[in-house]
Short mmCIF file of C-alpha atoms in Angstrom, two decimals:
data_model
loop_
_atom_site.label_atom_id
_atom_site.label_comp_id
_atom_site.label_asym_id
_atom_site.label_seq_id
_atom_site.Cartn_x
_atom_site.Cartn_y
_atom_site.Cartn_z
CA UNK W 98 88.01 82.46 57.13
CA UNK W 99 86.91 85.44 58.93
CA UNK W 100 84.44 86.11 61.64
CA UNK W 101 81.71 88.21 60.57
CA UNK W 102 81.35 90.95 63.41
CA UNK W 103 77.77 92.54 63.50
CA UNK W 104 77.27 95.66 64.32
CA UNK W 105 74.36 96.72 66.12
CA UNK W 106 72.83 100.02 63.95
CA UNK W 107 72.14 102.57 66.31
CA UNK W 108 69.37 105.05 65.21
CA UNK W 109 69.51 108.76 66.34
CA UNK W 110 65.40 109.11 65.87
CA UNK W 111 63.03 107.56 68.30
CA UNK W 112 59.98 105.76 66.25
CA UNK W 113 57.86 107.67 68.24
CA UNK W 114 60.21 111.79 66.83
CA UNK W 115 59.53 109.00 63.10
CA UNK W 116 55.55 109.01 63.00
CA UNK W 117 55.67 112.71 64.58
CA UNK W 118 57.37 113.84 61.43
CA UNK W 119 55.59 111.68 59.41
CA UNK W 120 52.68 112.48 60.60
CA UNK W 121 53.47 116.49 60.53
CA UNK W 122 54.70 115.81 56.77
CA UNK W 123 51.46 113.88 55.60
CA UNK W 124 48.94 117.48 57.12
CA UNK W 125 51.63 119.95 55.62
CA UNK W 126 52.45 118.36 52.80
CA UNK W 127 49.44 120.02 50.14
CA UNK W 128 51.15 123.12 51.17
CA UNK W 129 54.26 123.12 49.05
CA UNK W 130 55.18 122.17 45.62
CA UNK W 131 56.22 118.87 45.73
CA UNK W 132 56.76 115.76 48.63
CA UNK W 133 60.96 116.58 47.91
CA UNK W 134 60.48 120.62 49.00
CA UNK W 135 57.76 119.88 52.42
CA UNK W 136 60.56 116.92 53.43
CA UNK W 137 63.03 119.32 52.66
CA UNK W 138 61.45 121.88 54.71
CA UNK W 139 60.33 120.35 57.73
CA UNK W 140 63.08 117.90 58.22
CA UNK W 141 64.66 120.97 58.38
CA UNK W 142 62.36 122.62 60.74
CA UNK W 143 62.38 118.97 63.24
CA UNK W 144 66.53 119.15 62.49
CA UNK W 145 66.28 115.80 60.45
CA UNK W 146 67.28 115.18 56.92
CA UNK W 147 65.31 115.75 54.06
CA UNK W 148 66.06 112.19 52.75
CA UNK W 149 65.78 110.83 56.37
CA UNK W 150 62.04 112.49 56.66
CA UNK W 151 61.01 111.04 53.00
CA UNK W 152 62.89 107.78 53.52
CA UNK W 153 60.50 107.59 56.85
CA UNK W 154 57.42 108.04 54.58
CA UNK W 155 57.83 105.38 52.44
CA UNK W 156 58.61 103.15 55.23
CA UNK W 157 55.18 104.11 56.88
CA UNK W 158 52.94 103.73 53.54
CA UNK W 159 55.23 100.00 53.30
CA UNK W 160 53.54 99.70 56.71
CA UNK W 161 50.07 100.58 55.97
CA UNK W 162 49.71 98.20 52.72
CA UNK W 163 49.49 101.64 50.33
CA UNK W 164 52.94 101.49 48.93
CA UNK W 165 54.47 98.17 47.78
CA UNK W 166 58.00 96.86 49.24
CA UNK W 167 58.58 95.26 52.62
CA UNK W 168 57.11 96.07 55.26
CA UNK W 169 58.95 96.84 59.19
CA UNK W 170 58.39 93.49 60.38
CA UNK W 171 58.93 91.58 57.84
CA UNK W 172 62.49 93.39 57.30
CA UNK W 173 63.20 92.30 60.54
CA UNK W 174 62.25 88.95 60.51
CA UNK W 175 64.33 88.53 56.96
CA UNK W 176 67.77 90.49 59.05
CA UNK W 177 66.78 87.38 61.62
CA UNK W 178 66.34 84.85 59.14
CA UNK W 179 69.50 85.66 57.16
CA UNK W 180 71.23 86.08 60.75
CA UNK W 181 70.30 82.50 61.65
CA UNK W 182 70.97 80.91 58.58
CA UNK W 183 74.85 82.66 58.80
CA UNK W 184 75.30 81.17 62.12
CA UNK W 185 73.37 77.56 61.17
CA UNK W 186 76.42 77.69 58.04
CA UNK W 187 78.86 78.23 60.52
CA UNK W 188 78.24 75.69 62.93
CA UNK W 189 77.46 73.12 59.76
CA UNK W 190 81.25 73.86 58.98
CA UNK W 191 82.24 73.46 62.42
CA UNK W 192 80.17 69.96 62.83
CA UNK W 193 82.13 69.15 58.90
CA UNK W 194 85.74 69.72 60.39
CA UNK W 195 84.75 67.62 63.78
CA UNK W 196 83.53 64.96 61.54
CA UNK W 197 86.49 64.51 59.54
CA UNK W 198 88.57 65.10 62.25
CA UNK W 199 87.26 62.15 64.46
CA UNK W 200 86.94 59.72 61.67
CA UNK W 201 90.34 59.69 60.61
CA UNK W 202 91.01 59.46 64.22
CA UNK W 203 88.89 55.98 63.70
CA UNK W 204 90.13 55.21 60.83
CA UNK W 205 93.69 54.82 62.67
CA UNK W 206 92.73 53.60 65.84
CA UNK W 207 91.25 50.34 63.04
CA UNK W 208 94.32 50.01 61.05
CA UNK W 209 96.69 50.05 64.45
CA UNK W 210 98.25 53.38 63.71
CA UNK W 211 99.01 55.78 66.40
CA UNK W 212 96.31 58.43 66.10
CA UNK W 213 98.68 61.92 64.80
CA UNK W 214 96.34 64.84 65.69
CA UNK W 215 97.06 67.63 62.96
CA UNK W 216 96.85 71.21 64.28
CA UNK W 217 96.30 73.30 61.23
#
């Protein structure tokens, strides 16, 4: 089993920038024929992609309770719990191996056999 390497995803845009972009989208959305067009145009003016702006807008609506789905806080909590589960499973595997190792050593000691260390 290879250890999982977790990469920290760095954000190119600050939370303040995202909030401002979403606010601009909300304020000027009616000036465009569709949400998609508004995202493309406003995103282009701000230097971000329309898809990113649309994602931020959807997440802001979830956070405000206006759209179903996990909030930012819930998503962070889920990720933290998944990380904890992964770490606990790893610790459990280590403990299982240690338990088997020491149980075998105790059996060997009780039976009078010389203890043979398993190096695999």
